[in-house]
Coordinates of C-alpha atoms and ligand atoms in Angstrom, one line a residue:
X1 CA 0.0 0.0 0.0
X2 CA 1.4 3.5 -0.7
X3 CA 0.9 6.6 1.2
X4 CA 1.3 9.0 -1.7
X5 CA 2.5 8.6 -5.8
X6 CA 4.2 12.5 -7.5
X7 CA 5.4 11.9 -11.3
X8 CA 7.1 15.2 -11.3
X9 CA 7.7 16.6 -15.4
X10 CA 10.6 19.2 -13.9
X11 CA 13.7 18.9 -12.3
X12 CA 12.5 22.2 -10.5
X13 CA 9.3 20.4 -9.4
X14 CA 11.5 16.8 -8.4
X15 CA 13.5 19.3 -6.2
X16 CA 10.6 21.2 -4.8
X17 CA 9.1 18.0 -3.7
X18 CA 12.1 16.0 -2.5
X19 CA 12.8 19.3 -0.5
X20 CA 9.5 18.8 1.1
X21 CA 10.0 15.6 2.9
X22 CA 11.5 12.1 2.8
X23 CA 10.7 10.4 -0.6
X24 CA 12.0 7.1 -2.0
X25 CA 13.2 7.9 -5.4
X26 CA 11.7 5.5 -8.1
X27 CA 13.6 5.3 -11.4
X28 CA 12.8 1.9 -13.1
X29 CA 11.8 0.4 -10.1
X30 CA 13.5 -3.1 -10.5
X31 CA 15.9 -2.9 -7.5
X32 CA 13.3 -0.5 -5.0
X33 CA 10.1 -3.0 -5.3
X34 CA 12.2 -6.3 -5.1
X35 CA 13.8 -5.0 -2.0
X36 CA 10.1 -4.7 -0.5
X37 CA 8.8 -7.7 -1.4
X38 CA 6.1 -8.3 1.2
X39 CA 6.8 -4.8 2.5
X40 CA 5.4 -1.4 2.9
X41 CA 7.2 1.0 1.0
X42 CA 8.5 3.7 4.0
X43 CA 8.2 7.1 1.9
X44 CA 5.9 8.0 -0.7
X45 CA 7.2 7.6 -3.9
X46 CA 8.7 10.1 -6.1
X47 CA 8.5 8.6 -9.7
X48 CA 11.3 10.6 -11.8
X49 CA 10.4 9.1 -15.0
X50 CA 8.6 11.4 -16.5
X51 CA 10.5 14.7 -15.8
X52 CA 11.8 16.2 -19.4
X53 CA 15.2 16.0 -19.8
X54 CA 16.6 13.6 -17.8
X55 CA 16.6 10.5 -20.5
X56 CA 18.9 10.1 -23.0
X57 CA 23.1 10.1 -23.6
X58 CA 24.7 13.4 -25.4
X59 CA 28.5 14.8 -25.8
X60 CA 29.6 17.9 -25.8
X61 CA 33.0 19.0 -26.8
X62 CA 34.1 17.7 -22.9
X63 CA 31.8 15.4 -21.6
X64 CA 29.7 12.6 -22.4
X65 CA 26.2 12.8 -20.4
X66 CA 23.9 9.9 -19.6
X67 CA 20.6 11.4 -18.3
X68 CA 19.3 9.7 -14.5
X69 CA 16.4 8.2 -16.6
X70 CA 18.2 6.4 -19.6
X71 CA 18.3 2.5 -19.3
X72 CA 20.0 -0.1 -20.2
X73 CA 18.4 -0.9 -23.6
X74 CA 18.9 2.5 -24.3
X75 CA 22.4 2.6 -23.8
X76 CA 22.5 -1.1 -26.0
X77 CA 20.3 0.9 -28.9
X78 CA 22.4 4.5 -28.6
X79 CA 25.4 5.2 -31.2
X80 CA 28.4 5.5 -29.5
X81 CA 32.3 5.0 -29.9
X82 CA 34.4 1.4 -28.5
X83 CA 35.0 4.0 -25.5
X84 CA 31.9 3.0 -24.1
X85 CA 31.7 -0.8 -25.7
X86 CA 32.4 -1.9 -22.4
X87 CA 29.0 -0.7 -21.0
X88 CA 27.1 -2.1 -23.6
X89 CA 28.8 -5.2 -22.8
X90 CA 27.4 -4.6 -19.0
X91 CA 24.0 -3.4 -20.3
X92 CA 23.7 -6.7 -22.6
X93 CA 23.8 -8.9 -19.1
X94 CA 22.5 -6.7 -16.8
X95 CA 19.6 -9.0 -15.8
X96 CA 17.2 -9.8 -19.1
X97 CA 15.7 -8.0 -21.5
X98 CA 12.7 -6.8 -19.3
X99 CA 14.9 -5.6 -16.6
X100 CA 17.3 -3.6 -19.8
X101 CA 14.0 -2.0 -20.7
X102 CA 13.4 -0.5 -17.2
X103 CA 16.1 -0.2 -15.3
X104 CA 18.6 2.8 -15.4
X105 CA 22.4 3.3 -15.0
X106 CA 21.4 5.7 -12.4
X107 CA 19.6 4.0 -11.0
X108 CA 22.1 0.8 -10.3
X109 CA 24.5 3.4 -9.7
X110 CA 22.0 5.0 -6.8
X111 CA 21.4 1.1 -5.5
X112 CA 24.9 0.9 -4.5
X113 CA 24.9 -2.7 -4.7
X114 CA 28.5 -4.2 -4.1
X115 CA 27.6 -6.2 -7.2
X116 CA 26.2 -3.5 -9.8
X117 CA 27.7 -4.2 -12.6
X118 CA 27.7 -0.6 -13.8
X119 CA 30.3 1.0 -11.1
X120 CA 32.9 -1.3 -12.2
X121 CA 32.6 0.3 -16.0
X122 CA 31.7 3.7 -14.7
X123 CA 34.7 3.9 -12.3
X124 CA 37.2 2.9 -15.2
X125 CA 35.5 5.7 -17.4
X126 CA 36.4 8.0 -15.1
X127 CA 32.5 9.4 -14.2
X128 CA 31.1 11.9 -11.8
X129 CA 27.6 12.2 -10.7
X130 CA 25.6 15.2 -10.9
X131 CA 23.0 15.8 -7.8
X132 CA 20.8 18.8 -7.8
X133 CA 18.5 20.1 -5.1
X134 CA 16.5 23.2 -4.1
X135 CA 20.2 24.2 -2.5
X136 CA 21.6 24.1 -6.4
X137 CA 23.5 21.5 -8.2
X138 CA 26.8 19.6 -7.0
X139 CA 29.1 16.9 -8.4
X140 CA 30.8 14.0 -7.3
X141 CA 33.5 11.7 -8.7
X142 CA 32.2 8.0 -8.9
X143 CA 34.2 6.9 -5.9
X144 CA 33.0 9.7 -3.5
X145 CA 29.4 9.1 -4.3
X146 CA 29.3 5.3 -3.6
X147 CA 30.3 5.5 0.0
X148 CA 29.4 1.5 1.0
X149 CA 27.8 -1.1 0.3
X150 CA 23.9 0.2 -0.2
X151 CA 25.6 3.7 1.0
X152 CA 25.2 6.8 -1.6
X153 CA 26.2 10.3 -0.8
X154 CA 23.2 11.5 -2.1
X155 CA 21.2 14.1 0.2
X156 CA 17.3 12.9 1.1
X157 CA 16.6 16.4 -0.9
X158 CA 18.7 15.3 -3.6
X159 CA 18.3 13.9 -6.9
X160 CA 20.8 12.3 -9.0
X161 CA 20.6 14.3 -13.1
X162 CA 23.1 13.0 -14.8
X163 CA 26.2 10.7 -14.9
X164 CA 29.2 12.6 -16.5
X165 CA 31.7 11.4 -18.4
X166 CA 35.3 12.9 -19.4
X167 CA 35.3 12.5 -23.6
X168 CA 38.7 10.8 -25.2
X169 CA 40.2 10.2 -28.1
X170 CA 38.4 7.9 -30.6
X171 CA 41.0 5.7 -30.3
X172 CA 39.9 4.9 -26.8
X173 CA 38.0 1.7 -26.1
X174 CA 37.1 -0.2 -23.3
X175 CA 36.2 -3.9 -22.1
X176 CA 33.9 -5.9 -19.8
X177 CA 34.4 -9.4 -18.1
X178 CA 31.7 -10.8 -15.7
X179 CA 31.5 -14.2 -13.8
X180 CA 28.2 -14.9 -12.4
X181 CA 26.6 -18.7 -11.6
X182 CA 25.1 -18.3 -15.2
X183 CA 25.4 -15.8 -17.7
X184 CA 21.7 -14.2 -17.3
X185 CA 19.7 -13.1 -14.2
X186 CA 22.3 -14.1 -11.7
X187 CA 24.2 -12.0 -9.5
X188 CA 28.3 -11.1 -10.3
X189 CA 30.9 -13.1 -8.3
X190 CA 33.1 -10.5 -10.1
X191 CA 33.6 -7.9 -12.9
X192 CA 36.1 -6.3 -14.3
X193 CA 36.2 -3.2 -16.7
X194 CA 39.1 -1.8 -18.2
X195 CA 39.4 1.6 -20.3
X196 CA 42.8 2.4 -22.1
X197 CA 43.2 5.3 -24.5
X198 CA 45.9 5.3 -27.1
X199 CA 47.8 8.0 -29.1
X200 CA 48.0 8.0 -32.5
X201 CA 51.1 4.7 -32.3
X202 CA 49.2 3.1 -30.7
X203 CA 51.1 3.3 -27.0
X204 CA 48.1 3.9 -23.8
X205 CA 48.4 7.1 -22.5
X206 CA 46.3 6.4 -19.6
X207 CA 44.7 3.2 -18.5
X208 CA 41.5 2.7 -15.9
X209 CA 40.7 -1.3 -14.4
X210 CA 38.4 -1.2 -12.2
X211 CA 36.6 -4.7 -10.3
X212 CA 33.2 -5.1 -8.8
X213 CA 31.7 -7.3 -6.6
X214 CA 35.0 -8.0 -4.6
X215 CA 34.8 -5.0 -2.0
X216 CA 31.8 -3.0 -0.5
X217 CA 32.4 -1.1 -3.3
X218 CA 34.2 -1.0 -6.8
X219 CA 38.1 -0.3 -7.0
X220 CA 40.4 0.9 -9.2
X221 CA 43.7 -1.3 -9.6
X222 CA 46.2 1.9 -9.5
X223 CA 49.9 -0.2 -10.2
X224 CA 48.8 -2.6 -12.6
X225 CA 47.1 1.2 -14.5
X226 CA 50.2 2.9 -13.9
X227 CA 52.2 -0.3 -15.4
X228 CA 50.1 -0.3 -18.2
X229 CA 51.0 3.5 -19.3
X230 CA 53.3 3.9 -22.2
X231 CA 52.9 0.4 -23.4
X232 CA 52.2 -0.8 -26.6
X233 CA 48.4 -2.1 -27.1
X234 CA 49.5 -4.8 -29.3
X235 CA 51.9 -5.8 -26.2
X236 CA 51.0 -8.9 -24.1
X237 CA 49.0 -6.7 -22.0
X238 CA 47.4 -9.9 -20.2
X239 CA 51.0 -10.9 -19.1
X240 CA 51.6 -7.4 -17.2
X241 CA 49.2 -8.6 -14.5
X242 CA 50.8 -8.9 -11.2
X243 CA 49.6 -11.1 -8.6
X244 CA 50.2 -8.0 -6.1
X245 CA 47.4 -5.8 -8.4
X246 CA 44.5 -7.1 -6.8
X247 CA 45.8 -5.5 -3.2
X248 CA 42.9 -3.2 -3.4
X249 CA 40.3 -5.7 -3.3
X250 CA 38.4 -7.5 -0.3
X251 CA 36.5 -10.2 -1.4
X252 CA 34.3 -12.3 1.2
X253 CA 33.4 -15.6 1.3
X254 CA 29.3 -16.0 0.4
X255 CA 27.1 -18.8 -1.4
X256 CA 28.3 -17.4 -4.9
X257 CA 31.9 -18.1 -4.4
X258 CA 34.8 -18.0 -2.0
X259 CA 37.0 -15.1 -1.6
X260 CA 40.0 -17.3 -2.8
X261 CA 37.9 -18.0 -5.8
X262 CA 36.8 -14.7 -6.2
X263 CA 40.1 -13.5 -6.6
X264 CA 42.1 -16.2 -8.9
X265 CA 38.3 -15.6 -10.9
X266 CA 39.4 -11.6 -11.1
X267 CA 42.8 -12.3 -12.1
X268 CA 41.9 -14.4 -15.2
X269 CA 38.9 -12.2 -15.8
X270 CA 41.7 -8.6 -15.7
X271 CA 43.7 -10.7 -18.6
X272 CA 40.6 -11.5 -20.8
X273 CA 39.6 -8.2 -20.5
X274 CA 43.0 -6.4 -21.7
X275 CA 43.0 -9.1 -24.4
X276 CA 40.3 -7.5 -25.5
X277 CA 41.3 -4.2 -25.4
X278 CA 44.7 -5.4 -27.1
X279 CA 42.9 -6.6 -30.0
Ligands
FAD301 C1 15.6 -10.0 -12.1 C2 16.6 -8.9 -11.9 C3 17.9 -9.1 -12.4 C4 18.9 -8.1 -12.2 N1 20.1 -8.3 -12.8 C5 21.1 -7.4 -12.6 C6 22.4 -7.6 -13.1 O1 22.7 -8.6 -13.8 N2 23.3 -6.7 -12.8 C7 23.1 -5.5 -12.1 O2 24.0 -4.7 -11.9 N3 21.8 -5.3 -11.6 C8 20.8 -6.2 -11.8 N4 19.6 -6.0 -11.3 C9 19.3 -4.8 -10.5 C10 18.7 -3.6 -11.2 O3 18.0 -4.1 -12.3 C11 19.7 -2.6 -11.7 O4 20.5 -2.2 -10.6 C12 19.1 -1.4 -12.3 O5 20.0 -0.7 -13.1 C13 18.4 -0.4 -11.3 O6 17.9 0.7 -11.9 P1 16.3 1.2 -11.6 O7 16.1 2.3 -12.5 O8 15.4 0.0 -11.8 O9 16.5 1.6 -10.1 P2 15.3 1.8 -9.0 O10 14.9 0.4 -8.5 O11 14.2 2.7 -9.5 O12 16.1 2.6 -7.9 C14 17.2 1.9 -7.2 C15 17.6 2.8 -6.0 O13 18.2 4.0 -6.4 C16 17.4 5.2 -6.1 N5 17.4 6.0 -7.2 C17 17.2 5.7 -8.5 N6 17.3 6.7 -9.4 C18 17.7 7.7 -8.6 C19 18.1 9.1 -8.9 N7 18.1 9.6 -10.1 N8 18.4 9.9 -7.9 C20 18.5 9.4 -6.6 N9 18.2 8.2 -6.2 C21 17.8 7.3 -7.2 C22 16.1 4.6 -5.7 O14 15.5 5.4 -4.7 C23 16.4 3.2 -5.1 O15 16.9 3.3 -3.8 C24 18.6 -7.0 -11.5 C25 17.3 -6.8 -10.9 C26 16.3 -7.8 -11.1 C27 14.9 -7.6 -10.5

């Protein structure tokens, strides 16, 4: 049963109303109603899907935006450049096609589930999240908004807008690995993303891996990145892995997979993708 339903068509009005008390913020719904299953939903809900503006991925001559609202199948069905092939890769297994149709990036970036498969990709592609509220507009890199597992920085008043992302060269491309107990509707034992942008040789000017579902929250694997500068991409990338790379992570022990497994599963998972990438 629900106390009270706003489908807000402004950002000023989401902000107006969000300002006026606790809301739960419904996007696609398809990680809030499953977590109340046999529940009462606590706040009213504040549906954001209908407010102009927020759906939708554009570039400018700096950034690359993906609007709070755009979902997975749009992200599979938008034209963009191998920078971003590794979230399509993500968006082709994030749960099934239903799920792809409703649920947004925001949105699984909002969840703050140790196992969202986007933060892994949007960590290695370097993006911020923009919040806005009646007190005006902030933003956050990646890594300062996910503060724990199921933890956001996000402000009751808030609202996320946008993800932002930093525009590179087209030579830039990117990579996604995922183990889970199947490939569909299952939840990730681990995933790996790995951006690299090149210069016009070919050598990486800067490389981003990034893991999820091995910490509270997804990391960045800063040596093996900085090893991975100035390198050739048709290198042995794969064989640049160090078993002292994964440092960052903490894996735990759960039903899907032991943290010893989790990590040797990472390892391999790192190589495939910079095979990839080295392709
Ligand atoms: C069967 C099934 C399979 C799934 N498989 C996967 C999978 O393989 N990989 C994976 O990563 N996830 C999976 N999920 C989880 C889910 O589909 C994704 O995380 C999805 O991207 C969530 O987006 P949503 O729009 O539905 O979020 P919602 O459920 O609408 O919202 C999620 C949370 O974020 C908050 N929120 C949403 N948008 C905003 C915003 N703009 N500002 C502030 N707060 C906001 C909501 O209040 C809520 O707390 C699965 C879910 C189901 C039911």
């Amino acid at each position: 049963m629900l106390h009270r339903f706003e489908r807000p068509r402004s950002i000023a009005e989401a902000a107006r109303l969000l300002a006026s008390g606790p809301w739960s913020v419904l996007a696609g719904g398809t990680d809030l109603y499953p977590a109340h299953v046999g529940r009462r939903i606590a706040a009213p809900l504040l549906d954001i899907t209908a407010v102009a503006g927020l759906r939708g991925i554009r570039r400018d001559e700096h950034f690359w935006t993906i609007g709070a609202t755009t979902t997975w199948t749009d992200v599979l069905r938008a034209e963009l450049p191998p920078l971003f092939d590794a979230l399509k890769a993500a968006a082709r297994e994030v749960g099934g096609v239903q799920i792809q149709n409703a649920g947004t990036v925001a949105g699984n970036v909002c969840n703050a589930s140790p196992a969202a498969d986007g933060t892994p990709v949007l960590l290695a592609l370097g993006a911020r999240v923009v919040l806005t509220s009646e007190r005006g507009e902030r933003e956050l890199a990646l890594d300062e908004f996910v503060l724990g597992s199921r933890r956001t920085a996000c402000a009751a008043d808030e609202l996320v807008v946008a993800l932002r992302i930093p525009a590179r060269s087209e030579r830039a491309r990117s990579a996604f690995a995922k183990l889970g107990g199947r490939r569909y509707l299952t939840i990730s034992i681990s995933t790996v993303a790995v951006v690299v942008d090149l210069d016009a040789s070919g050598v990486i000017t800067e490389a981003n891996v990034a893991v999820g579902s091995c910490s509270a929250v997804g990391r960045r694997l800063p040596a093996l990145e900085a090893r991975l500068a100035g390198v050739h991409a048709g290198h042995d990338l794969a064989g640049l892995v160090e078993p002292g790379d994964l440092a960052p992570l903490t894996p735990i022990d759960d039903l899907r997979g032991s943290a010893a497994y989790r990590l040797d599963a990472t390892a391999t998972l790192v190589r495939r993708a910079l095979c990839e990438v080295a392709a």
